[in-house]
Coordinates of N, CA and C in Angstrom, one line a residue:
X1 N -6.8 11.0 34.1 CA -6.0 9.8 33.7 C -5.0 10.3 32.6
X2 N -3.8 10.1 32.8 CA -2.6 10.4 31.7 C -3.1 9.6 30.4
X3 N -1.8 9.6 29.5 CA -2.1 9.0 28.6 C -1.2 7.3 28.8
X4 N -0.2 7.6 30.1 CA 0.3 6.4 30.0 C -0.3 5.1 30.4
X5 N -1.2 6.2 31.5 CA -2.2 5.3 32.4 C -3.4 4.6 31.6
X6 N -3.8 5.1 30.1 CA -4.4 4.4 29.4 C -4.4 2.6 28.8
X7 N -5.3 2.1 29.3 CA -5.4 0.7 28.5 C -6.2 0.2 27.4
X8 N -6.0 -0.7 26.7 CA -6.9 -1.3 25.9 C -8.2 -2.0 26.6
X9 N -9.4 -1.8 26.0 CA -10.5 -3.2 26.9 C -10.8 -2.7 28.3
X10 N -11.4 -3.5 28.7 CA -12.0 -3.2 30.5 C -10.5 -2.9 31.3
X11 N -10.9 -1.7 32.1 CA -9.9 -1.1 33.1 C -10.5 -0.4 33.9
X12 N -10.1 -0.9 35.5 CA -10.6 -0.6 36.8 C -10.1 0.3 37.7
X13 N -10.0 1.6 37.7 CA -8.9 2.2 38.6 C -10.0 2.3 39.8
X14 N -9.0 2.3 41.3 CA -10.1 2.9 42.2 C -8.9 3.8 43.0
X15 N -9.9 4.8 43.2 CA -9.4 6.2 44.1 C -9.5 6.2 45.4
X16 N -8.5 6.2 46.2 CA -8.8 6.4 47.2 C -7.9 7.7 48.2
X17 N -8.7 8.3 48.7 CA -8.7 9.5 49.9 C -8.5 9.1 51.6
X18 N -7.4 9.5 52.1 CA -7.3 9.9 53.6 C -6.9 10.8 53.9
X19 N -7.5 11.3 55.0 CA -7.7 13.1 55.5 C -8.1 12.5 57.2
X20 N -7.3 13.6 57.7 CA -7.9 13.3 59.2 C -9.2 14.5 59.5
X21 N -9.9 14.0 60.3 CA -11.1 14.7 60.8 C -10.2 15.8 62.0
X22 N -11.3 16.8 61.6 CA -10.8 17.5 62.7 C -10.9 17.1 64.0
X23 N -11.0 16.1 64.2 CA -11.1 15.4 66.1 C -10.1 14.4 65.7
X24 N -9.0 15.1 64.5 CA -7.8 13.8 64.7 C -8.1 12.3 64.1
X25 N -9.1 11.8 63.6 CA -9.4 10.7 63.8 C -9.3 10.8 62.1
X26 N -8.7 9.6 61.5 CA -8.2 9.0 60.1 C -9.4 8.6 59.2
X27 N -10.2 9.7 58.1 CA -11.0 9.1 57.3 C -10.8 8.5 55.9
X28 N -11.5 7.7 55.4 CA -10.9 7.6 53.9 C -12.3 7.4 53.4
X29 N -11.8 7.7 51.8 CA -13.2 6.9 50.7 C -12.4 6.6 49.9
X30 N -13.1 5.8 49.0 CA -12.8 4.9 47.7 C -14.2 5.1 46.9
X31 N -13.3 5.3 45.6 CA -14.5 5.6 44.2 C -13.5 4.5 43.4
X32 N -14.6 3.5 42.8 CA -14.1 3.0 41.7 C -14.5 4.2 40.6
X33 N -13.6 3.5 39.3 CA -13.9 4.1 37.6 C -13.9 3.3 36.9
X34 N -14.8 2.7 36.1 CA -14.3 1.9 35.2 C -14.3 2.7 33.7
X35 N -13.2 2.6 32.8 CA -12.6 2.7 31.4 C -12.6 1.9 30.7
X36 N -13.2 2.0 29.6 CA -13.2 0.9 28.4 C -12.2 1.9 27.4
X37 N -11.3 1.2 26.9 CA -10.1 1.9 26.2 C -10.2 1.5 24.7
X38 N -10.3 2.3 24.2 CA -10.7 2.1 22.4 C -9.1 2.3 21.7
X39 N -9.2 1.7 20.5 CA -8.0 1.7 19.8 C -8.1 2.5 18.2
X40 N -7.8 3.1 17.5 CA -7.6 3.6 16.4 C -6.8 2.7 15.7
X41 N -6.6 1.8 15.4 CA -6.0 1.0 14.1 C -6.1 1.8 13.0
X42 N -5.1 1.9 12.1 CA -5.0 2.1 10.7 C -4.2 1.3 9.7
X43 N -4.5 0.9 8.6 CA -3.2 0.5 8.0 C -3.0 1.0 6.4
X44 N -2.6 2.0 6.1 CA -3.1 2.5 4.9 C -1.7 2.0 3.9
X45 N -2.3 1.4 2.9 CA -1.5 0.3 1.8 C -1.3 1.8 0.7
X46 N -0.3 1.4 0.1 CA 0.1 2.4 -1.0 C 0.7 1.5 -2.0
X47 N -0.1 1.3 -3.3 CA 0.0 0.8 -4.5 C 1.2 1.8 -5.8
X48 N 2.5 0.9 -6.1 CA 2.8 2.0 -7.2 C 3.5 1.5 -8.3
X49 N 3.3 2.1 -9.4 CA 3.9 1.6 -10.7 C 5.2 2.4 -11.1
X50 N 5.7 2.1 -11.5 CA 6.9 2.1 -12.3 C 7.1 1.4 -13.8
X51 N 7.6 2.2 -14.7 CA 8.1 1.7 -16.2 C 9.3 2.1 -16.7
X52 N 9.9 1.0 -17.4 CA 11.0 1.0 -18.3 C 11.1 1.9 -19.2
X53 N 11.7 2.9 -19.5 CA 12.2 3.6 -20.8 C 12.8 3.3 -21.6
X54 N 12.6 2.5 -22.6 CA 13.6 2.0 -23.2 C 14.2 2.9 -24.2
X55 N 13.5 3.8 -24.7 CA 14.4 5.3 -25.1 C 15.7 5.7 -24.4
X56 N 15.2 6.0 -23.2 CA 16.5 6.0 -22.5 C 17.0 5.5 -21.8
X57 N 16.3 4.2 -21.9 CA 17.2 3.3 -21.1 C 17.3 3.3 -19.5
X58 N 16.5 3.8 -19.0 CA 16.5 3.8 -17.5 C 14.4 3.7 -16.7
X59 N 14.6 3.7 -15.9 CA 13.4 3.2 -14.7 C 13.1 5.0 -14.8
X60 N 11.6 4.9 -15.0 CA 10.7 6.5 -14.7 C 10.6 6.4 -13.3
X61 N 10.1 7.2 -12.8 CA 9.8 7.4 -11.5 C 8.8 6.7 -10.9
X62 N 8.4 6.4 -9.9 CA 7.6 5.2 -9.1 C 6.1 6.7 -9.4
X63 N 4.7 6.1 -9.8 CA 4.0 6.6 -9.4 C 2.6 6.4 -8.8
X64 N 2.3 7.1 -8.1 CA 1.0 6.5 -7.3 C -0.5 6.5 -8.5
X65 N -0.3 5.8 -9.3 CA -1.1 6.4 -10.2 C -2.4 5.4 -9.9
X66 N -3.2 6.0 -9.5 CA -4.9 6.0 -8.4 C -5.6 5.8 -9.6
X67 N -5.2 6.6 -10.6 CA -6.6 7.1 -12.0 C -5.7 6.5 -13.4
X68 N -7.1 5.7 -13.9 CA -6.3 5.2 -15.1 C -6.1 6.5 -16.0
X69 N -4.9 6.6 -17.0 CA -4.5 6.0 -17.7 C -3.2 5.4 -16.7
X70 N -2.5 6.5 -15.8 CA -0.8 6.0 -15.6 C -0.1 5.7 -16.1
X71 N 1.0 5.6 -16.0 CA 2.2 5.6 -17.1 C 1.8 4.3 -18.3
X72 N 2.6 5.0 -19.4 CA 2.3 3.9 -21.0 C 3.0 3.0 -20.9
X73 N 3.8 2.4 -21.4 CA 4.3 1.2 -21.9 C 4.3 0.4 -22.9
X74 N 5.3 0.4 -23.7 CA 5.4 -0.5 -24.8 C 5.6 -2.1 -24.7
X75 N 5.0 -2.9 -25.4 CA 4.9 -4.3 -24.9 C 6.4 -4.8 -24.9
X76 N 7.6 -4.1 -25.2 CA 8.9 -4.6 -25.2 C 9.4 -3.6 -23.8
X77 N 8.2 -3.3 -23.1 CA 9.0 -2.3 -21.8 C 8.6 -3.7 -20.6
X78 N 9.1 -3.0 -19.8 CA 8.9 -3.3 -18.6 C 8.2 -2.9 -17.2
X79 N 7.8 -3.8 -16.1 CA 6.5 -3.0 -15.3 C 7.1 -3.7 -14.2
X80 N 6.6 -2.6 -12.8 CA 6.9 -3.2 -11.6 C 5.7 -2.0 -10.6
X81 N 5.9 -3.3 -9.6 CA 5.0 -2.6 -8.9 C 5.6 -2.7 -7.4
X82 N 5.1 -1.6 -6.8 CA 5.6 -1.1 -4.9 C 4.8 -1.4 -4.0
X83 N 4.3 -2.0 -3.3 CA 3.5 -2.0 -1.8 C 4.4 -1.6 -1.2
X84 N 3.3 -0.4 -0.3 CA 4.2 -0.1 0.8 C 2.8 -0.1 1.8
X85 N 3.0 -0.9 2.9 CA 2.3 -0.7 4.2 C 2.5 -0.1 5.8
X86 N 1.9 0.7 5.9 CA 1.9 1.6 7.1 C 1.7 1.3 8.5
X87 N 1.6 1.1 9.8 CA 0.6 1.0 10.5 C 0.7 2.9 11.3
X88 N -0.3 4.0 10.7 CA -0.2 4.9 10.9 C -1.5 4.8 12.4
X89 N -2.0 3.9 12.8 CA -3.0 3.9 14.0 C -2.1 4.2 15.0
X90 N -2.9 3.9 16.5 CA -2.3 3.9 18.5 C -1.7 2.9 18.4
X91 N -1.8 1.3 17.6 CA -1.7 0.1 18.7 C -0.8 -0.2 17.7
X92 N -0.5 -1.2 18.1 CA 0.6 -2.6 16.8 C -0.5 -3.3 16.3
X93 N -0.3 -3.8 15.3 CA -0.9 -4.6 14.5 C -0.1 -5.9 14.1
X94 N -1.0 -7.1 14.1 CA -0.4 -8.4 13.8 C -1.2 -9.2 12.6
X95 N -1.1 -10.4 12.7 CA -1.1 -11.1 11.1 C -1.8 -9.9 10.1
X96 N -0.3 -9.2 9.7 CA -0.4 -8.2 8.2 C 0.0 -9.0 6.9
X97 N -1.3 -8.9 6.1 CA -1.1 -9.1 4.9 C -1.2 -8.5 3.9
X98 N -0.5 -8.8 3.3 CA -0.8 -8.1 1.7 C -0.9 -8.9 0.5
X99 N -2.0 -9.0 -0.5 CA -2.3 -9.1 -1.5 C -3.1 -8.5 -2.6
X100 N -2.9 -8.9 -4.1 CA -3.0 -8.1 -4.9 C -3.7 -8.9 -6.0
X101 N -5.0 -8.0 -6.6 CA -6.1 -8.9 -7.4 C -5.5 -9.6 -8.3
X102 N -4.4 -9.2 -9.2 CA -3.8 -9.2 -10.3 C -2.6 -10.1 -10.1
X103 N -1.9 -10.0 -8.9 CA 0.2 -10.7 -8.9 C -0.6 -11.7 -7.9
X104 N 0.1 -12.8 -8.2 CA 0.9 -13.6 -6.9 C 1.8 -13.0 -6.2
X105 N 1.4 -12.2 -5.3 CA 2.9 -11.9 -4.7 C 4.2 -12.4 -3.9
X106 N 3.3 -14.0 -3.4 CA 4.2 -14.6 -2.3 C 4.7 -15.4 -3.8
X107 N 4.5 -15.4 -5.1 CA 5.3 -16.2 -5.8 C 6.1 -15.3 -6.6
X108 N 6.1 -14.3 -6.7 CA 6.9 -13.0 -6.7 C 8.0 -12.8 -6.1
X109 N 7.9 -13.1 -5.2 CA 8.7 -12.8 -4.0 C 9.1 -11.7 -3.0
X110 N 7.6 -11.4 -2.9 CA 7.3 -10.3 -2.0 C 7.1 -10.7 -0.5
X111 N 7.8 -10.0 0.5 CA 7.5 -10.4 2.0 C 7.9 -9.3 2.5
X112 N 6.5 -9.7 3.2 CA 6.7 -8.2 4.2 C 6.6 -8.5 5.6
X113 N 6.8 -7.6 6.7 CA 6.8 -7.8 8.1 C 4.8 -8.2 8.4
X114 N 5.3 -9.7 9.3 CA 3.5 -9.7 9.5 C 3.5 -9.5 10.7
X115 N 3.6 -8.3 11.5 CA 3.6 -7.4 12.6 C 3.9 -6.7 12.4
X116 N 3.6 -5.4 12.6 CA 4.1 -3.9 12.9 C 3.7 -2.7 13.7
X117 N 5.0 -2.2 14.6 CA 4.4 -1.0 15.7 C 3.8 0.1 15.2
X118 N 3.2 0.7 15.8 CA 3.3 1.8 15.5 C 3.9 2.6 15.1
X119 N 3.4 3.4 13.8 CA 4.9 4.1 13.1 C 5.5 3.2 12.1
X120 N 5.2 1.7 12.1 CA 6.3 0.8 11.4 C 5.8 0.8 9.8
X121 N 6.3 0.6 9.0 CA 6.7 0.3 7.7 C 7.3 -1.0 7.2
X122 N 6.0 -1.6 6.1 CA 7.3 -2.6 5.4 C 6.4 -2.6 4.0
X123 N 7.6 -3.2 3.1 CA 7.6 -2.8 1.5 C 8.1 -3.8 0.6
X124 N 8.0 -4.0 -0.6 CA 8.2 -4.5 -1.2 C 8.4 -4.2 -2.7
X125 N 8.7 -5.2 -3.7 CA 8.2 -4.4 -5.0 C 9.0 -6.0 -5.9
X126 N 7.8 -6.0 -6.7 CA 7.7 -7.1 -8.0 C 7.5 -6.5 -9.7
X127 N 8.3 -7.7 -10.1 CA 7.5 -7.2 -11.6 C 6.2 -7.8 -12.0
X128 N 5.9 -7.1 -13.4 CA 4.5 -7.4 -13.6 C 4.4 -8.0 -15.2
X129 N 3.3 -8.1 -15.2 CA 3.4 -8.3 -16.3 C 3.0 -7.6 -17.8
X130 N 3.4 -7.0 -18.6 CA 2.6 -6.3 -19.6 C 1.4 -7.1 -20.3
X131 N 0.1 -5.9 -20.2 CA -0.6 -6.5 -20.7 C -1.4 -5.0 -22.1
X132 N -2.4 -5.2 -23.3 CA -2.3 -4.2 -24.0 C -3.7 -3.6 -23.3
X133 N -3.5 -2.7 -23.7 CA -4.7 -1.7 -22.9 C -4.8 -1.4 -21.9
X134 N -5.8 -0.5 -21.1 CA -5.4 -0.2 -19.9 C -5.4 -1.4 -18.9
X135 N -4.7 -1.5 -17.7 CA -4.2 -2.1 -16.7 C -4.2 -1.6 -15.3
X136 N -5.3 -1.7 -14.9 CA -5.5 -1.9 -12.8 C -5.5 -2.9 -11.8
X137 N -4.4 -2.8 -11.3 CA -4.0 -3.9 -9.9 C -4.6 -3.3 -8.8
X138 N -5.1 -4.3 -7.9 CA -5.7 -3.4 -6.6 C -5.0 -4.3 -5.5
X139 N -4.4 -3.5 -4.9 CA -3.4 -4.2 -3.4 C -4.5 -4.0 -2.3
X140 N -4.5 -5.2 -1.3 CA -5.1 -5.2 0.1 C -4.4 -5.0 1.3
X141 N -4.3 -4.3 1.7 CA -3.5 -4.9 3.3 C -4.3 -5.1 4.5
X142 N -4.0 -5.7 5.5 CA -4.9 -6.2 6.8 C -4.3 -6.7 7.4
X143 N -4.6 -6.4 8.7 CA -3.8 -6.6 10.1 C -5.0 -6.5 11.0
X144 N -4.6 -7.1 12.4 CA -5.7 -7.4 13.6 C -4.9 -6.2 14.6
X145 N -6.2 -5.7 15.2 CA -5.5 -5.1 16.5 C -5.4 -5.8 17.7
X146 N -5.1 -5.1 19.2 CA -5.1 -6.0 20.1 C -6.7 -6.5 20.3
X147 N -7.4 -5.7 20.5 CA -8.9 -6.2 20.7 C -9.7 -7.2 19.5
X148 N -8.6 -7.6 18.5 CA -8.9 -8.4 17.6 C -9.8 -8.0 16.5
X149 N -9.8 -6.5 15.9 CA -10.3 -5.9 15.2 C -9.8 -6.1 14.0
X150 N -10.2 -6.5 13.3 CA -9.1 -6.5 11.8 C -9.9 -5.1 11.0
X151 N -8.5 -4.6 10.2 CA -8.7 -3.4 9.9 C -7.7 -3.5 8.3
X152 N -8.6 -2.8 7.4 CA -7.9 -3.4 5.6 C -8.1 -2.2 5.3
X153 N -6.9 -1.7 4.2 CA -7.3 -0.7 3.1 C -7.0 -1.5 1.8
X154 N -7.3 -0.5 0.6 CA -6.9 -1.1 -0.5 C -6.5 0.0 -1.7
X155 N -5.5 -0.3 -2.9 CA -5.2 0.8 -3.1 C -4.7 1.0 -4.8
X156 N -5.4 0.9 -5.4 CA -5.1 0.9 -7.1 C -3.1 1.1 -7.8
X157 N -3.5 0.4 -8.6 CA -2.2 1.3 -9.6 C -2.7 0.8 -11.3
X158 N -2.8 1.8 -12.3 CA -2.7 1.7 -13.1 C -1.7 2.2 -14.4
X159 N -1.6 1.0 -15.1 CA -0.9 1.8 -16.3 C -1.1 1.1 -17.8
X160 N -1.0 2.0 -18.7 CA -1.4 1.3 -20.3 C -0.6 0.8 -20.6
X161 N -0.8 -0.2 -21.5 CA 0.0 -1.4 -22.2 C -0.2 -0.7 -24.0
X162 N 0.8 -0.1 -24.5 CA 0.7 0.2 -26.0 C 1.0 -1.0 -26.5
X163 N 0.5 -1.0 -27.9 CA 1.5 -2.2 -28.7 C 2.4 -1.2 -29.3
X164 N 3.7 -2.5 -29.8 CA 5.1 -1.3 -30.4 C 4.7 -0.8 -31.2
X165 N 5.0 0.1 -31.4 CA 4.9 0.8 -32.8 C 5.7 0.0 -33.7
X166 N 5.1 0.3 -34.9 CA 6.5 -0.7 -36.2 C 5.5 0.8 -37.6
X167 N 6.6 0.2 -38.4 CA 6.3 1.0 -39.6 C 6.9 -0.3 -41.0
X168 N 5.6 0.0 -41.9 CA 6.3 -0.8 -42.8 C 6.6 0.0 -44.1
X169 N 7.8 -0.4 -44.9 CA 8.2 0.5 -45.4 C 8.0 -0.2 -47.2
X170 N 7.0 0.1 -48.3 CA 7.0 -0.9 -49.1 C 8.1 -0.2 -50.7
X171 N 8.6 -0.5 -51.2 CA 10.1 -0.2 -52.2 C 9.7 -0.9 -53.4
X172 N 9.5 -0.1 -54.2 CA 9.0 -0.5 -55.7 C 10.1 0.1 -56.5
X173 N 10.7 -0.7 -57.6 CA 11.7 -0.6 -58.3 C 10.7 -0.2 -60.2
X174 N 10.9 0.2 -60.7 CA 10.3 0.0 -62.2 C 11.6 0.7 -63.2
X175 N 11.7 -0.4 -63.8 CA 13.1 -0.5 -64.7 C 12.1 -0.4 -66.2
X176 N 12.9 0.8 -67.2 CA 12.4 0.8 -68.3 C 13.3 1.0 -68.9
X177 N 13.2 -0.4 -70.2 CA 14.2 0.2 -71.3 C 14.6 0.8 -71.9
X178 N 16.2 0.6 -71.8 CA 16.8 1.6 -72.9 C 16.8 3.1 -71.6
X179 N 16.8 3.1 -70.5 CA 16.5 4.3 -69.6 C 16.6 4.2 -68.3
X180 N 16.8 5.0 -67.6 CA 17.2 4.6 -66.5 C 15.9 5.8 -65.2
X181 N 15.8 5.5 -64.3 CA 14.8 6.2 -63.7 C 15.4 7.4 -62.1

């Protein structure tokens, strides 16, 4: 069997042979097969952080950061976060979701494709909110295959919340007469 000729679920091919006998006369057989066709679903979710520099004034790099600590942040920075979802399995996948322990994301305004082929990709990205200490969001994604398998991953991002630094500076004057200091 090729690979085109592959199906999902119960599949019935039957074979069949004609050959003449050597006295000329027309024989045949028939073999059924039956195939039960399995599917590999995958849908591997990718969680990522990103922070404000306010030093320099520009966006760090997006990072996959799996292991706390992840990027710092000062409570006057800023935070965002990436979903990105895959369907790396054989089949398409349908009602795909994504959510996240921590964001609302459909009030965010995150939307992503709720189907995808194989090979397909969809993404998003929200801000977050600073909070002090360390900080872990955990993203879900899920989708059904055709055989109605539902299939989820899930996928961390962490990052620390500093408080600002400040410095206080205290200025004592002592004036004595007749003198100057």
């Amino acid at each position: 069997m090729q690979r085109a000729d592959w199906a999902l679920g119960h599949d019935q091919k039957t074979a069949t042979v004609v050959a003449d006998t050597p006295g000329g006369t027309p024989d045949y057989d028939k073999d059924p097969a039956t195939n039960y066709g399995y599917s590999t679903p995958e849908i591997p979710v990718t969680n990522r952080v990103r922070v404000f520099d306010r030093h320099l004034g520009t966006w760090c790099p997006w990072e996959d950061a799996n292991d706390p600590t992840g990027p710092s942040v000062t409570s006057d920075g800023k935070i965002r976060f990436q979903f990105i979802v895959r369907n790396t399995g054989d089949v398409p996948l349908v009602n795909v979701t994504l959510t996240d322990d921590m964001l609302d994301l459909g009030a965010a305004g995150c939307v992503i494709s709720t189907s995808l082929a194989v090979n397909e990709t969809t993404a998003c990205a929200v801000f977050g909110s600073w909070e002090e200490g360390q900080h872990t969001n955990t993203a879900t994604a899920t989708g059904v295959d055709p055989l109605q398998k539902e299939v989820e991953d899930t996928d961390p991002a962490n990052y620390y919340g500093q408080g600002t630094p400040s410095i206080d500076v205290l200025k004592r004057v002592r004036v004595f007469s007749g003198g100057s200091w």
